[in-house]
CSV table of C-alpha atoms in Angstrom, one decimal:
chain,number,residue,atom,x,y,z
O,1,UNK,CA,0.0,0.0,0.0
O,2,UNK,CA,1.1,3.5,-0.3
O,3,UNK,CA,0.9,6.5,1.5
O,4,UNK,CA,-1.4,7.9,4.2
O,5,UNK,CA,-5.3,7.5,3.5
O,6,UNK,CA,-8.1,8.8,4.8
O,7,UNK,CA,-12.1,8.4,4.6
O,8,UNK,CA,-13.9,11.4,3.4
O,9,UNK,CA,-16.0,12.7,5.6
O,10,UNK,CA,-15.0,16.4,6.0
O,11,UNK,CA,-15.7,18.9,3.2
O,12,UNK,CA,-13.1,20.6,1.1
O,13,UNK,CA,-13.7,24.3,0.5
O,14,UNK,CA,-10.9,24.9,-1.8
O,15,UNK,CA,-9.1,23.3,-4.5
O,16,UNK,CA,-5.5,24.5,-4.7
O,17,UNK,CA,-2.8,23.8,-7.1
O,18,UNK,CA,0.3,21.1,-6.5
O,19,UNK,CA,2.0,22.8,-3.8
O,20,UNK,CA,-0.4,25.0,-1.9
O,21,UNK,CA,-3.6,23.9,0.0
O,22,UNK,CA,-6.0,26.5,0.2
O,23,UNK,CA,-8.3,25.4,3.5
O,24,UNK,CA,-5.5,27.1,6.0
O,25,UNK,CA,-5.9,25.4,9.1
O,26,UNK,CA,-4.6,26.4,12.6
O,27,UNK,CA,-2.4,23.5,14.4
O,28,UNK,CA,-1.0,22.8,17.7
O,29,UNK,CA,2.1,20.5,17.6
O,30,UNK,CA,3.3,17.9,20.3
O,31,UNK,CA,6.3,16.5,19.8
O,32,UNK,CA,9.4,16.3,22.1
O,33,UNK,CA,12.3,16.4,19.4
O,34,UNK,CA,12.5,19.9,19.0
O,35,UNK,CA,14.2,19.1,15.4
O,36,UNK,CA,11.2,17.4,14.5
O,37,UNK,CA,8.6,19.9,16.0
O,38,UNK,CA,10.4,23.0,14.5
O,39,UNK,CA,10.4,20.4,10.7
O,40,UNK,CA,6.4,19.7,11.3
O,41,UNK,CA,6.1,23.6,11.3
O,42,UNK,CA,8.1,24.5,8.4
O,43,UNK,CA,6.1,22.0,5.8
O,44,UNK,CA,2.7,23.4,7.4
O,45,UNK,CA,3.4,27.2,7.3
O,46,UNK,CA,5.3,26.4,3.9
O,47,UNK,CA,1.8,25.8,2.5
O,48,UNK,CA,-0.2,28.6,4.3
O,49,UNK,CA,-1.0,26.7,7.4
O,50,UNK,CA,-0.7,28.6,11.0
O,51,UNK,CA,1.0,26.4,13.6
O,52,UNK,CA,-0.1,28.5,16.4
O,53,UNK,CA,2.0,26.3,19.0
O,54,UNK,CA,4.5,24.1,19.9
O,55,UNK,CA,5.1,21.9,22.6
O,56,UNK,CA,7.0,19.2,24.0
O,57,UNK,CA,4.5,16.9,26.5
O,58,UNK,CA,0.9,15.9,26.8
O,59,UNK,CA,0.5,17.9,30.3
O,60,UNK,CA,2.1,21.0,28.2
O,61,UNK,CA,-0.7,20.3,25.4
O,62,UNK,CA,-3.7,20.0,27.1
O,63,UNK,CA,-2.8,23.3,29.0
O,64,UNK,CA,-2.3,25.0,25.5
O,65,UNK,CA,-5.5,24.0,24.4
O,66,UNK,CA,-7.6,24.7,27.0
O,67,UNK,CA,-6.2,28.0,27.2
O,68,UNK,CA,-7.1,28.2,23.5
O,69,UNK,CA,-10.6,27.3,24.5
O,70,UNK,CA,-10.8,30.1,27.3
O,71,UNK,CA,-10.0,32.1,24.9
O,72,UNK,CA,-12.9,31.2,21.9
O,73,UNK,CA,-9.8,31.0,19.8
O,74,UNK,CA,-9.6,26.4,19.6
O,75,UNK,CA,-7.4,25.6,16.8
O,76,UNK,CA,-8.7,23.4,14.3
O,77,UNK,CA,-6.2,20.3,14.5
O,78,UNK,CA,-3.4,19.1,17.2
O,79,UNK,CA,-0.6,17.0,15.4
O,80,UNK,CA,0.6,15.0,18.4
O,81,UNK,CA,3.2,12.1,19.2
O,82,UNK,CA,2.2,9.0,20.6
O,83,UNK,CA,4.8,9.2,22.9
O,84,UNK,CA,6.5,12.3,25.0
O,85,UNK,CA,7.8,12.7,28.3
O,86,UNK,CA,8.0,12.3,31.1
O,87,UNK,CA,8.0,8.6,30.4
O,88,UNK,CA,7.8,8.3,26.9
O,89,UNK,CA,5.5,5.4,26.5
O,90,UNK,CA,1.6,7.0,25.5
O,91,UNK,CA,1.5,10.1,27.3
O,92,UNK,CA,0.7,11.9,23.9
O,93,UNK,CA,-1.6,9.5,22.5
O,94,UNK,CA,-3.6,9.7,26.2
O,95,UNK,CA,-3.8,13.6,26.2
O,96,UNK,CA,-5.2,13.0,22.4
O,97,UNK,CA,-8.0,11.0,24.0
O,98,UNK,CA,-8.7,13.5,26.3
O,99,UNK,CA,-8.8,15.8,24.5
O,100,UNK,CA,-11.1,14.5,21.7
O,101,UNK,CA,-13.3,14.1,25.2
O,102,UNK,CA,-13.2,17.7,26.1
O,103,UNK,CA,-13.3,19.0,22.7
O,104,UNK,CA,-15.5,16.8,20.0
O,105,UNK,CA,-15.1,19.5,17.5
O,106,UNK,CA,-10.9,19.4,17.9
O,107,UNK,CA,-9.0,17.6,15.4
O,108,UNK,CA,-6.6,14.9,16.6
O,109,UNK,CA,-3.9,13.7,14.6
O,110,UNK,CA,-1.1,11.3,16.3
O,111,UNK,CA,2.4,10.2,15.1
O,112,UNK,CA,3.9,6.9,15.8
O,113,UNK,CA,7.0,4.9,15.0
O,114,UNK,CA,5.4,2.0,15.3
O,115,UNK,CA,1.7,0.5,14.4
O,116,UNK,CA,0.7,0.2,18.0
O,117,UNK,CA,-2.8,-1.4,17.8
O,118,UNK,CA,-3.9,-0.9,21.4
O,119,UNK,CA,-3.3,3.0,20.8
O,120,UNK,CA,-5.2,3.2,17.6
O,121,UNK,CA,-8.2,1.5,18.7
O,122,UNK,CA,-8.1,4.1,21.9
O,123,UNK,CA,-7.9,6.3,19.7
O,124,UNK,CA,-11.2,5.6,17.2
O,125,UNK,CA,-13.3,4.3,20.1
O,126,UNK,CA,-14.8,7.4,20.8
O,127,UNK,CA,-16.4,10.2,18.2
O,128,UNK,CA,-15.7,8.9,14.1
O,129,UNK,CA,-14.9,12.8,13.3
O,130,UNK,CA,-11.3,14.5,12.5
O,131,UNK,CA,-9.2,11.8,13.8
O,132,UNK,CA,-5.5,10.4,12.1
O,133,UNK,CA,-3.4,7.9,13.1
O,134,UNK,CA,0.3,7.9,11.2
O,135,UNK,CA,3.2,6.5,11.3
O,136,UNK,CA,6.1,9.1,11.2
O,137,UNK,CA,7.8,7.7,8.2
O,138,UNK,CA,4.9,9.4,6.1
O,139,UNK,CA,6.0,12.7,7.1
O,140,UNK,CA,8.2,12.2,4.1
O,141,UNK,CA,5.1,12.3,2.1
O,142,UNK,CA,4.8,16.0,2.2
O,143,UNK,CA,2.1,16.7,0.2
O,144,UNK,CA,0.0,13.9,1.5
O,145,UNK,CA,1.2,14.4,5.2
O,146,UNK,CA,-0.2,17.6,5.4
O,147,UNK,CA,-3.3,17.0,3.2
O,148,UNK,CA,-4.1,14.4,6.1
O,149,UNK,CA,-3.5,17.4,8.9
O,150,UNK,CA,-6.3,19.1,6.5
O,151,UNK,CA,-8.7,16.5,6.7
O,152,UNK,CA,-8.6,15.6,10.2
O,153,UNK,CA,-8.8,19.3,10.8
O,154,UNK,CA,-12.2,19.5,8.9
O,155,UNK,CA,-14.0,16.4,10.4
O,156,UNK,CA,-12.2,13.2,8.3
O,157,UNK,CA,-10.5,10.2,9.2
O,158,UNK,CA,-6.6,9.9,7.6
O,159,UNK,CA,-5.7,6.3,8.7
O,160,UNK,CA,-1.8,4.8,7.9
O,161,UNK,CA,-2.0,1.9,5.6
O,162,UNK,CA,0.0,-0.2,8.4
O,163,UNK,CA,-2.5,0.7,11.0
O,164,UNK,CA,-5.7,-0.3,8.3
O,165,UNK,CA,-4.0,-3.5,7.9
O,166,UNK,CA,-3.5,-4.7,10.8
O,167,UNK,CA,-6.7,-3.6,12.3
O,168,UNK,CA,-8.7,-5.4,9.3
O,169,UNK,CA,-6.6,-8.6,9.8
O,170,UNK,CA,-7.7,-8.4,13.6
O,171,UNK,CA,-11.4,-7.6,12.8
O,172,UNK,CA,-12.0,-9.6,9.9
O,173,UNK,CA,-12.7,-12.4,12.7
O,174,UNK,CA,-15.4,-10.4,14.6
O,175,UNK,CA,-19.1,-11.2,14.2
O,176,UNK,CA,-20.4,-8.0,13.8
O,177,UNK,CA,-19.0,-8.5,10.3
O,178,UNK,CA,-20.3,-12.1,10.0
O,179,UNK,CA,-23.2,-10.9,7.6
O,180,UNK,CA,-20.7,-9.1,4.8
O,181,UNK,CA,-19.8,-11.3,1.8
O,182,UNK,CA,-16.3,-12.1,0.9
O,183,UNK,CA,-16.4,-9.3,-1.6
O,184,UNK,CA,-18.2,-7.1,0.5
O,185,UNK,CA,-15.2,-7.0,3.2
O,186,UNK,CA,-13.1,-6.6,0.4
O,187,UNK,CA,-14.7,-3.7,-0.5
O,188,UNK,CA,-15.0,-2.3,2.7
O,189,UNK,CA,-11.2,-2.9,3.5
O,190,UNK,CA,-10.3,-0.7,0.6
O,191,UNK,CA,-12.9,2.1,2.0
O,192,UNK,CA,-10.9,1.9,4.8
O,193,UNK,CA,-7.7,2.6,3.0
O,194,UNK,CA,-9.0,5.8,1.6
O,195,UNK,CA,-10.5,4.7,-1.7
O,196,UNK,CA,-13.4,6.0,-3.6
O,197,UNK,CA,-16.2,4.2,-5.0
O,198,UNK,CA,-14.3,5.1,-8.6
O,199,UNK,CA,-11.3,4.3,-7.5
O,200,UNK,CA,-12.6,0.3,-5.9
O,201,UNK,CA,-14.5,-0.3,-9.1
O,202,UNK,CA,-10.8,-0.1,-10.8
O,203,UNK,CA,-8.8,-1.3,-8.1
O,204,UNK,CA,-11.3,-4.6,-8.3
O,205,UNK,CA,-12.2,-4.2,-12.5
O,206,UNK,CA,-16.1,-4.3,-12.0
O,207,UNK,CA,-18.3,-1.3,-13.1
O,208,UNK,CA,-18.8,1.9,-10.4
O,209,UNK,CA,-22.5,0.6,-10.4
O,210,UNK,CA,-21.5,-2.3,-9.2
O,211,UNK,CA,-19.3,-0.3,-6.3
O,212,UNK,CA,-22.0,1.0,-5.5
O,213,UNK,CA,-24.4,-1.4,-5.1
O,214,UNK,CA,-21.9,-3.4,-2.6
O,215,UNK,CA,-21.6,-0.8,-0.4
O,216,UNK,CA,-25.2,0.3,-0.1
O,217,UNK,CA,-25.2,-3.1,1.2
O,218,UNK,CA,-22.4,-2.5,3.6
O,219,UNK,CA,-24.4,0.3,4.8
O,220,UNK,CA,-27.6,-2.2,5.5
O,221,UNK,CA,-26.2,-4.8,6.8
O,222,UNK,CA,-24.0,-2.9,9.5
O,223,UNK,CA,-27.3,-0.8,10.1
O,224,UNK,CA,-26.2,2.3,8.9
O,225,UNK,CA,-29.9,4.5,8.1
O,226,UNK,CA,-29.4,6.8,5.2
O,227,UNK,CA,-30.4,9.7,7.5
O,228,UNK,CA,-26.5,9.1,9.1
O,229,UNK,CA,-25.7,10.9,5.5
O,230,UNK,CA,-22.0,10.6,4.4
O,231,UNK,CA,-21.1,10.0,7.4
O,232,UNK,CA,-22.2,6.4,6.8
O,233,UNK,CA,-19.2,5.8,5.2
O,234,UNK,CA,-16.5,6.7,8.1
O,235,UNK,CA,-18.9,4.6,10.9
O,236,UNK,CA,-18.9,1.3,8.1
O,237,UNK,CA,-14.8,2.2,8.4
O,238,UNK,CA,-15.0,2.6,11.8
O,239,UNK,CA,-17.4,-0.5,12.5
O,240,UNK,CA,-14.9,-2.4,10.7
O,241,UNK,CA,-11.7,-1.5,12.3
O,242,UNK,CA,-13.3,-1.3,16.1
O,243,UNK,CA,-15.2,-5.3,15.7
């Protein structure tokens, strides 16, 4: 698989060139490496994005944010490491948690060098909205490391390929999936990894209609109403990868 993916759920309200992104989002960083922090805000206020702090713990973050909040001025994303002092082990991924508590409308996007399984599930079991999980090799990926920062800013899901496959390999054996048929998982494992409807029809050579059709199933059989809206589509994800 390639690079990061996400499941559209936010809306995009521009639709800038190769090297610009035109929905500027404001981001709080967490990372300890101060090499790495002062990197992360380079390739975002490169492309017109206001990193509006930096810090180096989880106590440190959720201090900056709810001051933010005190003063009506939330940012629309925090770019967090899993780890960070004081004893490096998931003091940033449990301040993200919290933080998606205290704040629903707050983006949450965590870095990892590792697929830690336990974290990520943590980590989607609350609120299906503006939530990332990637692995920091990606970071490489400019252009699609900060598109992710943009969609977990405006309400989507960017999930690392590493962390959708081994999720899916876990949750393929849950019941609540029982009902799907062989090539309805399949379909709904490459949702997961980010794909449109388009983009599955070529990926498995059958027609879009056909797309379609399996995941309106998907939908019905994992008792997703049509009044959930788009959204359906990040809770069938979701579903999938919490089972």
């Amino acid at each position: 698989m390639g690079g990061p993916l996400w499941v559209a759920d936010g809306r995009r309200r521009g639709c800038g060139g190769p090297d610009i992104v035109e929905d500027r989002v404001r981001v709080v960083i967490a990372e300890d490496s101060v090499l790495l922090r002062e990197g992360l805000t380079r390739l975002l206020t490169d492309r017109g994005h206001e990193v509006v702090a930096g810090v180096g713990d989880g106590e440190a973050l959720i201090k900056t944010i709810t001051e933010f909040d005190a003063q009506g001025e939330l940012p629309d994303v925090v770019v967090a490491d899993v780890r960070m002092p004081p004893t490096h082990t998931d003091e940033g991924v449990r301040a993200a948690v919290q933080l998606r508590k205290a704040h629903p409308g707050l983006g949450v996007l965590v870095l990892s060098q590792y697929v830690e399984e336990r974290y990520a599930t943590e980590l989607l079991a609350g609120s299906s909205r503006g939530v990332g999980y990637l692995l920091k090799d990606r970071v490489a990926e400019v252009r699609e490391f900060v598109d992710a920062v943009v969609r977990v800013a405006e309400g989507g899901t960017a999930l690392d390929p590493e962390v959708v496959a081994q999720l899916l390999g876990r949750s393929r054996k849950q019941d609540v999936l029982a009902g799907l048929t062989p090539r309805e998982r399949e379909v709904l494992g490459l949702m997961a990894e980010g794909r449109t409807n388009s983009a599955i029809a070529r990926q498995l050579v059958v027609s879009d209609g056909a797309v379609e059709k399996h995941v309106s199933n998907i939908f019905l059989k994992l008792g997703l109403s049509q009044s959930e809206g788009d959204h359906r589509r990040v809770l069938a994800v979701l579903t999938y990868l919490n089972s």
